[in-house]
PDB file of C-alpha atoms and ligand atoms in Angstrom:
ATOM      1  CA  MET I   1     -14.155  31.943 -26.043  1.00 92.00           C
ATOM      2  CA  PHE I   2     -13.708  32.410 -29.675  1.00 97.00           C
ATOM      3  CA  ILE I   3      -9.972  32.945 -30.914  1.00 98.00           C
ATOM      4  CA  CYS I   4      -8.843  33.936 -33.968  1.00 98.00           C
ATOM      5  CA  ASP I   5      -5.448  33.199 -34.761  1.00 98.00           C
ATOM      6  CA  CYS I   6      -3.356  34.589 -37.472  1.00 98.00           C
ATOM      7  CA  HIS I   7      -0.574  31.934 -38.112  1.00 98.00           C
ATOM      8  CA  CYS I   8      -0.404  28.137 -37.978  1.00 98.00           C
ATOM      9  CA  ASP I   9       2.345  25.998 -39.897  1.00 98.00           C
ATOM     10  CA  THR I  10      -0.040  22.850 -39.053  1.00 98.00           C
ATOM     11  CA  LEU I  11      -0.653  21.734 -43.113  1.00 98.00           C
ATOM     12  CA  THR I  12       2.708  21.263 -43.462  1.00 97.00           C
ATOM     13  CA  GLU I  13       2.895  18.742 -40.289  1.00 96.00           C
ATOM     14  CA  LEU I  14      -0.434  17.230 -41.705  1.00 98.00           C
ATOM     15  CA  TYR I  15       1.133  16.802 -45.346  1.00 97.00           C
ATOM     16  CA  ASN I  16       4.688  14.912 -44.051  1.00 96.00           C
ATOM     17  CA  LYS I  17       2.685  12.702 -41.325  1.00 97.00           C
ATOM     18  CA  ASN I  18      -0.658  12.188 -43.230  1.00 97.00           C
ATOM     19  CA  ALA I  19      -2.068  13.307 -40.693  1.00 98.00           C
ATOM     20  CA  SER I  20      -5.508  15.016 -39.850  1.00 98.00           C
ATOM     21  CA  LEU I  21      -6.957  18.243 -39.331  1.00 98.00           C
ATOM     22  CA  TYR I  22      -9.706  17.065 -37.201  1.00 98.00           C
ATOM     23  CA  GLU I  23      -7.857  15.407 -34.534  1.00 98.00           C
ATOM     24  CA  ASN I  24      -3.488  14.748 -34.044  1.00 98.00           C
ATOM     25  CA  GLU I  25      -0.589  15.456 -31.821  1.00 96.00           C
ATOM     26  CA  GLN I  26       0.102  18.401 -33.425  1.00 97.00           C
ATOM     27  CA  HIS I  27       0.061  22.161 -31.305  1.00 98.00           C
ATOM     28  CA  PHE I  28      -3.522  22.838 -33.296  1.00 98.00           C
ATOM     29  CA  ASP I  29      -6.524  20.818 -34.757  1.00 98.00           C
ATOM     30  CA  ILE I  30     -10.099  21.562 -35.280  1.00 98.00           C
ATOM     31  CA  LYS I  31     -11.173  19.041 -32.409  1.00 98.00           C
ATOM     32  CA  ARG I  32      -9.546  21.384 -29.633  1.00 98.00           C
ATOM     33  CA  GLN I  33     -10.557  24.836 -31.348  1.00 98.00           C
ATOM     34  CA  ILE I  34     -14.034  23.808 -31.021  1.00 98.00           C
ATOM     35  CA  ALA I  35     -13.459  22.129 -27.532  1.00 97.00           C
ATOM     36  CA  LEU I  36     -12.053  25.764 -26.643  1.00 96.00           C
ATOM     37  CA  GLY I  37     -15.281  27.636 -27.661  1.00 97.00           C
ATOM     38  CA  GLY I  38     -14.502  27.841 -31.496  1.00 97.00           C
ATOM     39  CA  GLY I  39     -11.810  29.800 -33.233  1.00 98.00           C
ATOM     40  CA  LEU I  40     -10.925  30.583 -36.832  1.00 98.00           C
ATOM     41  CA  GLN I  41      -7.073  29.588 -37.994  1.00 98.00           C
ATOM     42  CA  PHE I  42      -5.523  30.775 -40.604  1.00 98.00           C
ATOM     43  CA  CYS I  43      -3.890  27.728 -42.073  1.00 98.00           C
ATOM     44  CA  ALA I  44      -0.589  28.582 -44.077  1.00 98.00           C
ATOM     45  CA  ILE I  45       1.055  26.374 -46.800  1.00 98.00           C
ATOM     46  CA  TYR I  46       4.670  27.410 -45.700  1.00 97.00           C
ATOM     47  CA  VAL I  47       6.682  26.714 -48.944  1.00 96.00           C
ATOM     48  CA  PRO I  48      10.090  25.980 -47.516  1.00 92.00           C
ATOM     49  CA  THR I  49      12.212  29.138 -49.098  1.00 82.00           C
ATOM     50  CA  GLU I  50      15.803  27.580 -49.368  1.00 79.00           C
ATOM     51  CA  VAL I  51      13.921  25.253 -51.870  1.00 82.00           C
ATOM     52  CA  PHE I  52      11.386  26.938 -53.328  1.00 84.00           C
ATOM     53  CA  ARG I  53      11.869  30.942 -53.386  1.00 79.00           C
ATOM     54  CA  TYR I  54      12.830  30.884 -56.948  1.00 81.00           C
ATOM     55  CA  GLN I  55      11.389  27.479 -58.692  1.00 84.00           C
ATOM     56  CA  GLY I  56       8.778  24.975 -57.562  1.00 89.00           C
ATOM     57  CA  GLY I  57       6.961  26.653 -55.332  1.00 93.00           C
ATOM     58  CA  LEU I  58       3.902  26.906 -56.841  1.00 95.00           C
ATOM     59  CA  ARG I  59       3.738  22.544 -57.624  1.00 95.00           C
ATOM     60  CA  TYR I  60       4.469  22.516 -53.854  1.00 96.00           C
ATOM     61  CA  THR I  61       1.992  24.892 -53.069  1.00 97.00           C
ATOM     62  CA  LEU I  62      -0.559  23.151 -54.547  1.00 97.00           C
ATOM     63  CA  CYS I  63       0.253  19.975 -52.809  1.00 96.00           C
ATOM     64  CA  LEU I  64      -0.538  21.448 -49.394  1.00 97.00           C
ATOM     65  CA  LEU I  65      -3.277  22.883 -50.973  1.00 98.00           C
ATOM     66  CA  ASP I  66      -4.913  19.917 -51.817  1.00 98.00           C
ATOM     67  CA  LYS I  67      -3.965  18.155 -48.695  1.00 98.00           C
ATOM     68  CA  TYR I  68      -6.249  20.841 -46.901  1.00 98.00           C
ATOM     69  CA  ASN I  69      -8.777  20.511 -49.297  1.00 98.00           C
ATOM     70  CA  GLN I  70      -8.870  16.845 -48.166  1.00 98.00           C
ATOM     71  CA  GLU I  71      -9.581  18.002 -44.818  1.00 98.00           C
ATOM     72  CA  ILE I  72     -12.029  20.264 -45.772  1.00 98.00           C
ATOM     73  CA  LYS I  73     -13.667  18.055 -47.561  1.00 98.00           C
ATOM     74  CA  LYS I  74     -13.764  15.172 -44.345  1.00 98.00           C
ATOM     75  CA  LEU I  75     -15.109  17.586 -41.936  1.00 98.00           C
ATOM     76  CA  HIS I  76     -17.996  18.412 -43.655  1.00 97.00           C
ATOM     77  CA  GLU I  77     -18.534  15.293 -44.601  1.00 98.00           C
ATOM     78  CA  SER I  78     -18.454  14.134 -40.931  1.00 97.00           C
ATOM     79  CA  GLY I  79     -21.553  16.812 -40.506  1.00 97.00           C
ATOM     80  CA  ILE I  80     -18.964  19.423 -38.668  1.00 96.00           C
ATOM     81  CA  ASP I  81     -19.770  22.932 -38.942  1.00 94.00           C
ATOM     82  CA  VAL I  82     -16.099  24.822 -40.346  1.00 97.00           C
ATOM     83  CA  LEU I  83     -16.392  28.009 -42.103  1.00 98.00           C
ATOM     84  CA  GLU I  84     -13.957  28.423 -44.562  1.00 98.00           C
ATOM     85  CA  VAL I  85     -13.380  32.401 -45.212  1.00 98.00           C
ATOM     86  CA  ARG I  86     -13.276  33.683 -48.396  1.00 98.00           C
ATOM     87  CA  THR I  87     -14.963  36.677 -48.171  1.00 98.00           C
ATOM     88  CA  ALA I  88     -15.965  39.691 -46.134  1.00 98.00           C
ATOM     89  CA  GLU I  89     -19.780  38.235 -45.895  1.00 98.00           C
ATOM     90  CA  ASP I  90     -17.694  34.980 -44.487  1.00 98.00           C
ATOM     91  CA  ALA I  91     -15.836  37.235 -42.122  1.00 98.00           C
ATOM     92  CA  GLY I  92     -18.571  38.578 -40.519  1.00 98.00           C
ATOM     93  CA  ASN I  93     -19.775  35.130 -40.156  1.00 98.00           C
ATOM     94  CA  VAL I  94     -17.631  33.285 -38.530  1.00 98.00           C
ATOM     95  CA  LEU I  95     -19.183  33.627 -34.766  1.00 98.00           C
ATOM     96  CA  LYS I  96     -21.790  32.024 -35.972  1.00 97.00           C
ATOM     97  CA  HIS I  97     -20.145  28.507 -36.586  1.00 97.00           C
ATOM     98  CA  LYS I  98     -18.124  26.496 -34.428  1.00 94.00           C
ATOM     99  CA  ALA I  99     -14.437  26.177 -36.244  1.00 97.00           C
ATOM    100  CA  ALA I 100     -13.494  28.437 -39.166  1.00 98.00           C
ATOM    101  CA  THR I 101     -10.222  28.460 -41.225  1.00 98.00           C
ATOM    102  CA  LEU I 102      -8.679  30.813 -43.525  1.00 98.00           C
ATOM    103  CA  LEU I 103      -5.968  29.505 -46.824  1.00 98.00           C
ATOM    104  CA  ALA I 104      -2.579  31.603 -46.484  1.00 98.00           C
ATOM    105  CA  ILE I 105       0.446  31.323 -48.103  1.00 98.00           C
ATOM    106  CA  GLU I 106       3.964  31.761 -46.239  1.00 98.00           C
ATOM    107  CA  GLU I 107       6.750  33.062 -48.523  1.00 97.00           C
ATOM    108  CA  GLY I 108       5.965  34.668 -51.870  1.00 96.00           C
ATOM    109  CA  GLY I 109       7.900  31.989 -53.949  1.00 94.00           C
ATOM    110  CA  ALA I 110       4.927  30.497 -54.221  1.00 96.00           C
ATOM    111  CA  ILE I 111       3.897  32.128 -57.007  1.00 96.00           C
ATOM    112  CA  ASP I 112       7.222  31.066 -59.009  1.00 94.00           C
ATOM    113  CA  GLY I 113       7.187  34.992 -60.061  1.00 94.00           C
ATOM    114  CA  SER I 114       3.620  35.115 -61.709  1.00 96.00           C
ATOM    115  CA  LEU I 115       0.476  37.177 -61.332  1.00 98.00           C
ATOM    116  CA  GLU I 116      -0.866  34.710 -63.029  1.00 98.00           C
ATOM    117  CA  ALA I 117      -0.567  31.830 -60.468  1.00 98.00           C
ATOM    118  CA  LEU I 118      -1.198  34.596 -57.627  1.00 98.00           C
ATOM    119  CA  ARG I 119      -4.888  34.841 -59.439  1.00 98.00           C
ATOM    120  CA  CYS I 120      -5.276  31.133 -59.656  1.00 98.00           C
ATOM    121  CA  LEU I 121      -4.370  30.678 -56.020  1.00 98.00           C
ATOM    122  CA  TYR I 122      -6.601  33.541 -55.019  1.00 98.00           C
ATOM    123  CA  GLU I 123      -9.405  31.550 -57.401  1.00 98.00           C
ATOM    124  CA  LEU I 124      -8.199  28.496 -55.096  1.00 98.00           C
ATOM    125  CA  GLY I 125      -9.322  29.792 -51.752  1.00 98.00           C
ATOM    126  CA  VAL I 126      -5.884  31.701 -50.707  1.00 98.00           C
ATOM    127  CA  ARG I 127      -6.783  34.726 -48.904  1.00 98.00           C
ATOM    128  CA  ALA I 128      -3.551  36.091 -47.652  1.00 98.00           C
ATOM    129  CA  MET I 129       0.181  35.508 -48.154  1.00 98.00           C
ATOM    130  CA  THR I 130       3.426  36.396 -46.211  1.00 98.00           C
ATOM    131  CA  LEU I 131       5.240  37.878 -48.888  1.00 98.00           C
ATOM    132  CA  THR I 132       8.743  36.374 -48.097  1.00 97.00           C
ATOM    133  CA  TRP I 133      10.018  34.363 -46.044  1.00 96.00           C
ATOM    134  CA  SER I 134      13.627  35.088 -44.359  1.00 96.00           C
ATOM    135  CA  ASN I 135      15.314  35.367 -47.475  1.00 95.00           C
ATOM    136  CA  ARG I 136      15.361  37.151 -50.271  1.00 94.00           C
ATOM    137  CA  ASN I 137      13.070  36.006 -53.190  1.00 94.00           C
ATOM    138  CA  ASP I 138      12.036  38.343 -56.724  1.00 94.00           C
ATOM    139  CA  ILE I 139       9.259  40.312 -54.233  1.00 97.00           C
ATOM    140  CA  ALA I 140      11.336  41.467 -51.462  1.00 98.00           C
ATOM    141  CA  ASP I 141      14.344  40.595 -49.171  1.00 97.00           C
ATOM    142  CA  GLY I 142      13.553  38.991 -46.115  1.00 97.00           C
ATOM    143  CA  ILE I 143      14.872  39.971 -42.704  1.00 97.00           C
ATOM    144  CA  ASN I 144      18.270  37.675 -43.157  1.00 96.00           C
ATOM    145  CA  GLU I 145      18.811  40.151 -45.960  1.00 96.00           C
ATOM    146  CA  GLU I 146      18.314  43.347 -43.990  1.00 95.00           C
ATOM    147  CA  ALA I 147      21.756  44.687 -44.806  1.00 96.00           C
ATOM    148  CA  THR I 148      20.858  45.290 -48.491  1.00 95.00           C
ATOM    149  CA  GLY I 149      18.402  47.934 -47.690  1.00 96.00           C
ATOM    150  CA  SER I 150      15.978  46.958 -50.344  1.00 95.00           C
ATOM    151  CA  GLY I 151      12.915  47.203 -50.523  1.00 94.00           C
ATOM    152  CA  LEU I 152       9.634  45.580 -52.828  1.00 98.00           C
ATOM    153  CA  THR I 153      11.214  45.042 -56.089  1.00 98.00           C
ATOM    154  CA  LEU I 154       9.549  45.932 -59.382  1.00 98.00           C
ATOM    155  CA  PHE I 155       7.523  42.450 -59.244  1.00 98.00           C
ATOM    156  CA  GLY I 156       7.105  43.069 -55.503  1.00 98.00           C
ATOM    157  CA  LYS I 157       5.141  46.535 -56.195  1.00 98.00           C
ATOM    158  CA  GLN I 158       2.859  44.627 -58.656  1.00 98.00           C
ATOM    159  CA  VAL I 159       2.384  41.467 -56.793  1.00 98.00           C
ATOM    160  CA  VAL I 160       0.580  44.059 -53.618  1.00 98.00           C
ATOM    161  CA  ALA I 161      -1.121  45.903 -56.071  1.00 98.00           C
ATOM    162  CA  GLU I 162      -2.630  42.654 -57.570  1.00 98.00           C
ATOM    163  CA  MET I 163      -3.530  41.341 -53.881  1.00 98.00           C
ATOM    164  CA  ASN I 164      -5.184  44.700 -53.187  1.00 98.00           C
ATOM    165  CA  ARG I 165      -7.270  44.674 -55.940  1.00 98.00           C
ATOM    166  CA  LEU I 166      -8.152  40.574 -55.469  1.00 98.00           C
ATOM    167  CA  GLY I 167      -8.904  41.422 -51.566  1.00 98.00           C
ATOM    168  CA  MET I 168      -5.760  39.110 -49.791  1.00 98.00           C
ATOM    169  CA  LEU I 169      -4.795  40.599 -46.937  1.00 98.00           C
ATOM    170  CA  VAL I 170      -0.821  41.393 -47.391  1.00 98.00           C
ATOM    171  CA  ASP I 171       1.420  39.805 -44.870  1.00 98.00           C
ATOM    172  CA  VAL I 172       4.848  41.456 -43.737  1.00 98.00           C
ATOM    173  CA  SER I 173       6.266  39.429 -41.145  1.00 98.00           C
ATOM    174  CA  HIS I 174       9.658  38.262 -42.145  1.00 98.00           C
ATOM    175  CA  ILE I 175       9.992  40.849 -44.586  1.00 98.00           C
ATOM    176  CA  SER I 176      13.365  42.899 -44.239  1.00 98.00           C
ATOM    177  CA  THR I 177      13.159  46.500 -42.201  1.00 98.00           C
ATOM    178  CA  ALA I 178      13.287  48.256 -45.991  1.00 98.00           C
ATOM    179  CA  GLY I 179      10.640  45.640 -47.177  1.00 98.00           C
ATOM    180  CA  PHE I 180       7.819  46.356 -44.504  1.00 98.00           C
ATOM    181  CA  TRP I 181       8.269  50.304 -45.137  1.00 98.00           C
ATOM    182  CA  SER I 182       7.994  50.347 -48.965  1.00 98.00           C
ATOM    183  CA  VAL I 183       4.918  47.845 -48.280  1.00 98.00           C
ATOM    184  CA  ILE I 184       3.695  49.918 -46.007  1.00 98.00           C
ATOM    185  CA  GLU I 185       3.913  53.055 -48.527  1.00 98.00           C
ATOM    186  CA  THR I 186       3.074  50.491 -52.131  1.00 98.00           C
ATOM    187  CA  SER I 187      -0.905  49.183 -50.319  1.00 98.00           C
ATOM    188  CA  THR I 188      -3.808  50.738 -50.305  1.00 98.00           C
ATOM    189  CA  LYS I 189      -5.452  48.347 -48.067  1.00 98.00           C
ATOM    190  CA  PRO I 190      -4.516  47.588 -44.340  1.00 98.00           C
ATOM    191  CA  ILE I 191      -1.617  44.871 -43.881  1.00 98.00           C
ATOM    192  CA  ILE I 192      -1.112  42.622 -41.498  1.00 98.00           C
ATOM    193  CA  ALA I 193       1.980  40.964 -39.403  1.00 98.00           C
ATOM    194  CA  THR I 194       0.256  37.572 -39.088  1.00 98.00           C
ATOM    195  CA  HIS I 195       3.438  36.811 -36.343  1.00 98.00           C
ATOM    196  CA  SER I 196       5.640  38.765 -34.476  1.00 98.00           C
ATOM    197  CA  ASN I 197       6.246  40.717 -31.391  1.00 98.00           C
ATOM    198  CA  ALA I 198       7.549  43.707 -29.939  1.00 98.00           C
ATOM    199  CA  LYS I 199      11.501  44.321 -30.480  1.00 98.00           C
ATOM    200  CA  SER I 200      11.742  46.783 -27.764  1.00 98.00           C
ATOM    201  CA  LEU I 201      10.466  43.322 -25.587  1.00 98.00           C
ATOM    202  CA  CYS I 202      12.705  41.136 -27.123  1.00 98.00           C
ATOM    203  CA  SER I 203      15.537  42.032 -29.604  1.00 98.00           C
ATOM    204  CA  HIS I 204      15.332  39.041 -32.292  1.00 97.00           C
ATOM    205  CA  PRO I 205      15.014  40.664 -35.350  1.00 97.00           C
ATOM    206  CA  ARG I 206      11.627  39.140 -36.610  1.00 98.00           C
ATOM    207  CA  ASN I 207      10.368  41.570 -34.143  1.00 98.00           C
ATOM    208  CA  LEU I 208       8.862  44.756 -35.019  1.00 98.00           C
ATOM    209  CA  ASN I 209      10.281  48.132 -33.466  1.00 98.00           C
ATOM    210  CA  ASP I 210       8.265  50.431 -32.247  1.00 98.00           C
ATOM    211  CA  GLU I 211       7.874  52.854 -35.627  1.00 98.00           C
ATOM    212  CA  GLN I 212       6.715  49.990 -37.466  1.00 98.00           C
ATOM    213  CA  ILE I 213       3.866  48.924 -34.561  1.00 98.00           C
ATOM    214  CA  LYS I 214       2.841  51.927 -34.829  1.00 98.00           C
ATOM    215  CA  ALA I 215       2.668  52.167 -38.846  1.00 98.00           C
ATOM    216  CA  LEU I 216       0.677  48.886 -38.756  1.00 98.00           C
ATOM    217  CA  ALA I 217      -2.112  50.706 -36.139  1.00 98.00           C
ATOM    218  CA  GLN I 218      -2.114  53.614 -38.496  1.00 98.00           C
ATOM    219  CA  ASN I 219      -2.313  51.731 -41.405  1.00 96.00           C
ATOM    220  CA  GLY I 220      -5.306  50.091 -39.844  1.00 98.00           C
ATOM    221  CA  GLY I 221      -3.290  47.222 -40.048  1.00 98.00           C
ATOM    222  CA  LEU I 222      -2.479  44.251 -37.152  1.00 98.00           C
ATOM    223  CA  ALA I 223       0.219  42.612 -35.459  1.00 98.00           C
ATOM    224  CA  GLY I 224      -0.670  38.782 -34.596  1.00 98.00           C
ATOM    225  CA  ILE I 225       1.561  38.150 -31.176  1.00 98.00           C
ATOM    226  CA  THR I 226       2.962  34.571 -31.414  1.00 98.00           C
ATOM    227  CA  PHE I 227       3.904  32.460 -29.215  1.00 98.00           C
ATOM    228  CA  ALA I 228       8.018  31.412 -30.482  1.00 98.00           C
ATOM    229  CA  GLY I 229       9.523  31.466 -27.792  1.00 98.00           C
ATOM    230  CA  GLN I 230      12.872  33.215 -29.075  1.00 98.00           C
ATOM    231  CA  PHE I 231      10.444  36.108 -29.967  1.00 98.00           C
ATOM    232  CA  LEU I 232       8.978  35.875 -26.691  1.00 98.00           C
ATOM    233  CA  GLU I 233      11.943  36.396 -24.447  1.00 98.00           C
ATOM    234  CA  GLU I 234      15.844  36.568 -25.196  1.00 98.00           C
ATOM    235  CA  ASP I 235      16.442  33.044 -23.507  1.00 98.00           C
ATOM    236  CA  TRP I 236      13.605  31.789 -24.492  1.00 97.00           C
ATOM    237  CA  ARG I 237      13.058  29.167 -21.536  1.00 97.00           C
ATOM    238  CA  ASN I 238      11.401  31.448 -19.965  1.00 98.00           C
ATOM    239  CA  ALA I 239       9.012  32.176 -21.908  1.00 98.00           C
ATOM    240  CA  CYS I 240       5.854  32.028 -20.566  1.00 98.00           C
ATOM    241  CA  ILE I 241       2.448  33.064 -20.305  1.00 98.00           C
ATOM    242  CA  GLU I 242       3.448  36.503 -18.592  1.00 98.00           C
ATOM    243  CA  SER I 243       5.612  37.026 -22.138  1.00 98.00           C
ATOM    244  CA  VAL I 244       2.499  36.777 -24.336  1.00 98.00           C
ATOM    245  CA  TYR I 245       1.034  39.343 -21.862  1.00 98.00           C
ATOM    246  CA  LYS I 246       3.604  41.403 -21.688  1.00 98.00           C
ATOM    247  CA  HIS I 247       4.072  41.932 -25.810  1.00 98.00           C
ATOM    248  CA  ILE I 248       0.407  42.284 -25.534  1.00 98.00           C
ATOM    249  CA  ASP I 249       0.842  45.138 -22.942  1.00 98.00           C
ATOM    250  CA  TYR I 250       3.484  47.191 -24.603  1.00 98.00           C
ATOM    251  CA  MET I 251       1.803  47.674 -27.661  1.00 98.00           C
ATOM    252  CA  LEU I 252      -1.544  48.565 -26.247  1.00 98.00           C
ATOM    253  CA  ASN I 253       0.172  50.798 -24.722  1.00 98.00           C
ATOM    254  CA  LEU I 254       2.583  52.208 -27.820  1.00 98.00           C
ATOM    255  CA  ILE I 255      -0.568  52.370 -30.026  1.00 98.00           C
ATOM    256  CA  GLY I 256      -2.842  53.800 -27.789  1.00 98.00           C
ATOM    257  CA  ASN I 257      -6.121  51.766 -28.511  1.00 98.00           C
ATOM    258  CA  ASP I 258      -6.975  48.210 -28.413  1.00 98.00           C
ATOM    259  CA  ASP I 259      -7.978  48.108 -32.174  1.00 98.00           C
ATOM    260  CA  HIS I 260      -4.730  46.713 -33.707  1.00 98.00           C
ATOM    261  CA  ILE I 261      -3.528  43.886 -31.911  1.00 98.00           C
ATOM    262  CA  GLY I 262      -4.296  39.875 -32.017  1.00 98.00           C
ATOM    263  CA  PHE I 263      -3.071  36.377 -32.176  1.00 98.00           C
ATOM    264  CA  GLY I 264      -0.673  34.276 -34.466  1.00 98.00           C
ATOM    265  CA  SER I 265       0.693  31.976 -32.744  1.00 98.00           C
ATOM    266  CA  ASP I 266       2.850  30.125 -35.064  1.00 98.00           C
ATOM    267  CA  PHE I 267       1.323  25.867 -33.671  1.00 98.00           C
ATOM    268  CA  ASP I 268       3.340  23.575 -35.811  1.00 97.00           C
ATOM    269  CA  GLY I 269       6.223  25.971 -37.030  1.00 96.00           C
ATOM    270  CA  ILE I 270       7.542  26.450 -33.333  1.00 96.00           C
ATOM    271  CA  SER I 271      10.408  24.422 -31.626  1.00 94.00           C
ATOM    272  CA  HIS I 272      10.404  26.735 -28.152  1.00 96.00           C
ATOM    273  CA  PRO I 273       6.119  26.972 -27.315  1.00 97.00           C
ATOM    274  CA  PRO I 274       6.166  29.046 -24.248  1.00 98.00           C
ATOM    275  CA  TYR I 275       6.023  26.531 -20.950  1.00 97.00           C
ATOM    276  CA  ASN I 276       2.566  26.891 -20.333  1.00 97.00           C
ATOM    277  CA  ILE I 277       1.180  27.016 -23.769  1.00 98.00           C
ATOM    278  CA  GLN I 278       1.765  23.820 -25.232  1.00 96.00           C
ATOM    279  CA  GLY I 279      -1.209  23.787 -27.922  1.00 97.00           C
ATOM    280  CA  VAL I 280      -4.162  25.443 -28.573  1.00 98.00           C
ATOM    281  CA  GLN I 281      -5.740  24.077 -25.882  1.00 98.00           C
ATOM    282  CA  ASP I 282      -3.786  27.127 -23.716  1.00 98.00           C
ATOM    283  CA  TYR I 283      -5.846  29.380 -25.188  1.00 98.00           C
ATOM    284  CA  LYS I 284      -7.349  28.564 -22.123  1.00 98.00           C
ATOM    285  CA  PRO I 285      -5.840  29.459 -19.113  1.00 98.00           C
ATOM    286  CA  LEU I 286      -3.830  32.563 -21.387  1.00 98.00           C
ATOM    287  CA  ILE I 287      -7.236  34.424 -21.727  1.00 98.00           C
ATOM    288  CA  GLU I 288      -7.636  33.891 -18.091  1.00 98.00           C
ATOM    289  CA  TYR I 289      -4.664  35.148 -16.976  1.00 98.00           C
ATOM    290  CA  LEU I 290      -5.048  37.827 -19.656  1.00 98.00           C
ATOM    291  CA  CYS I 291      -8.381  38.381 -17.857  1.00 98.00           C
ATOM    292  CA  LYS I 292      -7.195  39.684 -15.070  1.00 98.00           C
ATOM    293  CA  TYR I 293      -5.876  42.741 -16.492  1.00 98.00           C
ATOM    294  CA  TYR I 294      -8.052  43.610 -19.543  1.00 98.00           C
ATOM    295  CA  SER I 295     -11.929  44.368 -20.056  1.00 98.00           C
ATOM    296  CA  ASN I 296     -14.850  42.013 -21.543  1.00 98.00           C
ATOM    297  CA  GLU I 297     -14.347  44.619 -24.587  1.00 98.00           C
ATOM    298  CA  THR I 298     -10.415  44.395 -24.718  1.00 98.00           C
ATOM    299  CA  ILE I 299     -10.301  40.770 -24.387  1.00 98.00           C
ATOM    300  CA  ASN I 300     -13.073  40.293 -27.184  1.00 98.00           C
ATOM    301  CA  LYS I 301     -10.811  42.781 -29.824  1.00 98.00           C
ATOM    302  CA  ILE I 302      -7.797  41.305 -29.545  1.00 98.00           C
ATOM    303  CA  THR I 303      -9.203  37.613 -28.878  1.00 98.00           C
ATOM    304  CA  HIS I 304     -11.122  38.001 -32.002  1.00 98.00           C
ATOM    305  CA  GLN I 305     -13.183  41.139 -32.964  1.00 98.00           C
ATOM    306  CA  ASN I 306      -9.959  43.211 -34.588  1.00 98.00           C
ATOM    307  CA  VAL I 307      -9.016  40.428 -37.266  1.00 98.00           C
ATOM    308  CA  ILE I 308     -12.751  39.854 -37.762  1.00 98.00           C
ATOM    309  CA  ASN I 309     -12.772  43.590 -38.590  1.00 98.00           C
ATOM    310  CA  LEU I 310      -9.806  43.727 -40.680  1.00 98.00           C
ATOM    311  CA  LEU I 311     -11.244  41.049 -42.779  1.00 98.00           C
ATOM    312  CA  GLN I 312     -13.896  43.134 -43.102  1.00 98.00           C
ATOM    313  CA  LYS I 313     -12.010  45.592 -44.684  1.00 98.00           C
ATOM    314  CA  VAL I 314      -9.260  43.855 -46.869  1.00 98.00           C
ATOM    315  CA  LEU I 315     -11.360  40.714 -47.794  1.00 98.00           C
TER     316      LEU I 315
HETATM  317 ZN1   ZN A 401       7.311  32.098 -40.876  1.00 96.74          ZN
END
């Protein structure tokens, strides 16, 4: 079992608690990932939007990036086989490694309104960026600003174009509906919604409506099924492995193939995980459950191959 997971907020917890990426008491660590059979984990630098969406985001981003670098260095010094995915070739090689990470940013305020900063962060290894969190920034409006009906700003269009040129994955989770469509029109490469579910099954504003899910598939992109209880069930207390299955199944049927679905757990960023998914180790019962319904080929696509294919197209 090799799991590609497109979103977690573990770095925030590690930074705040001075904890270890290899072994900790959070939802995700490398030790449990390896025990599971290996995987590629997107590690997001989440920039608290209320504080940093216009100013100061870059400094905070570098603080978390430094924590990530220190932790990767420790893993390598301990002889642990962790690949940092930066190129299409790396993406093609992930299955040969015990574990892999991809550095991401959640909240475009991280670049402080500067394409120069975006390019520098790329050089430092960042390969995906969630354009907005749920509020407004200078790239676009997040889902909490839905009422404005506005798409990407002029600067936001420049950011998407530059990310396309560099080979960075554009993430539309958290963006407003109009912002989503603006990105679909603007991006010349497939995009991703790293952690969003189906709105037809659970009406949380952060989830994707049917047209958005179909557009992601047409775009060659991917939706990462997230484990946030509020995004799985109207009453988060009912969220469980079966709820995850229902969102996967709904999207597969809507799209009509199995090439555009993956996972984006949001481990260490969710307050209400499903009652039978308490961390990365619980991918095991989840995948066992899914195996009752899908072929090995579909399971392989959902667990890792779709994400690998996307990264090979974009990086
Ligand atoms: Zn998020």
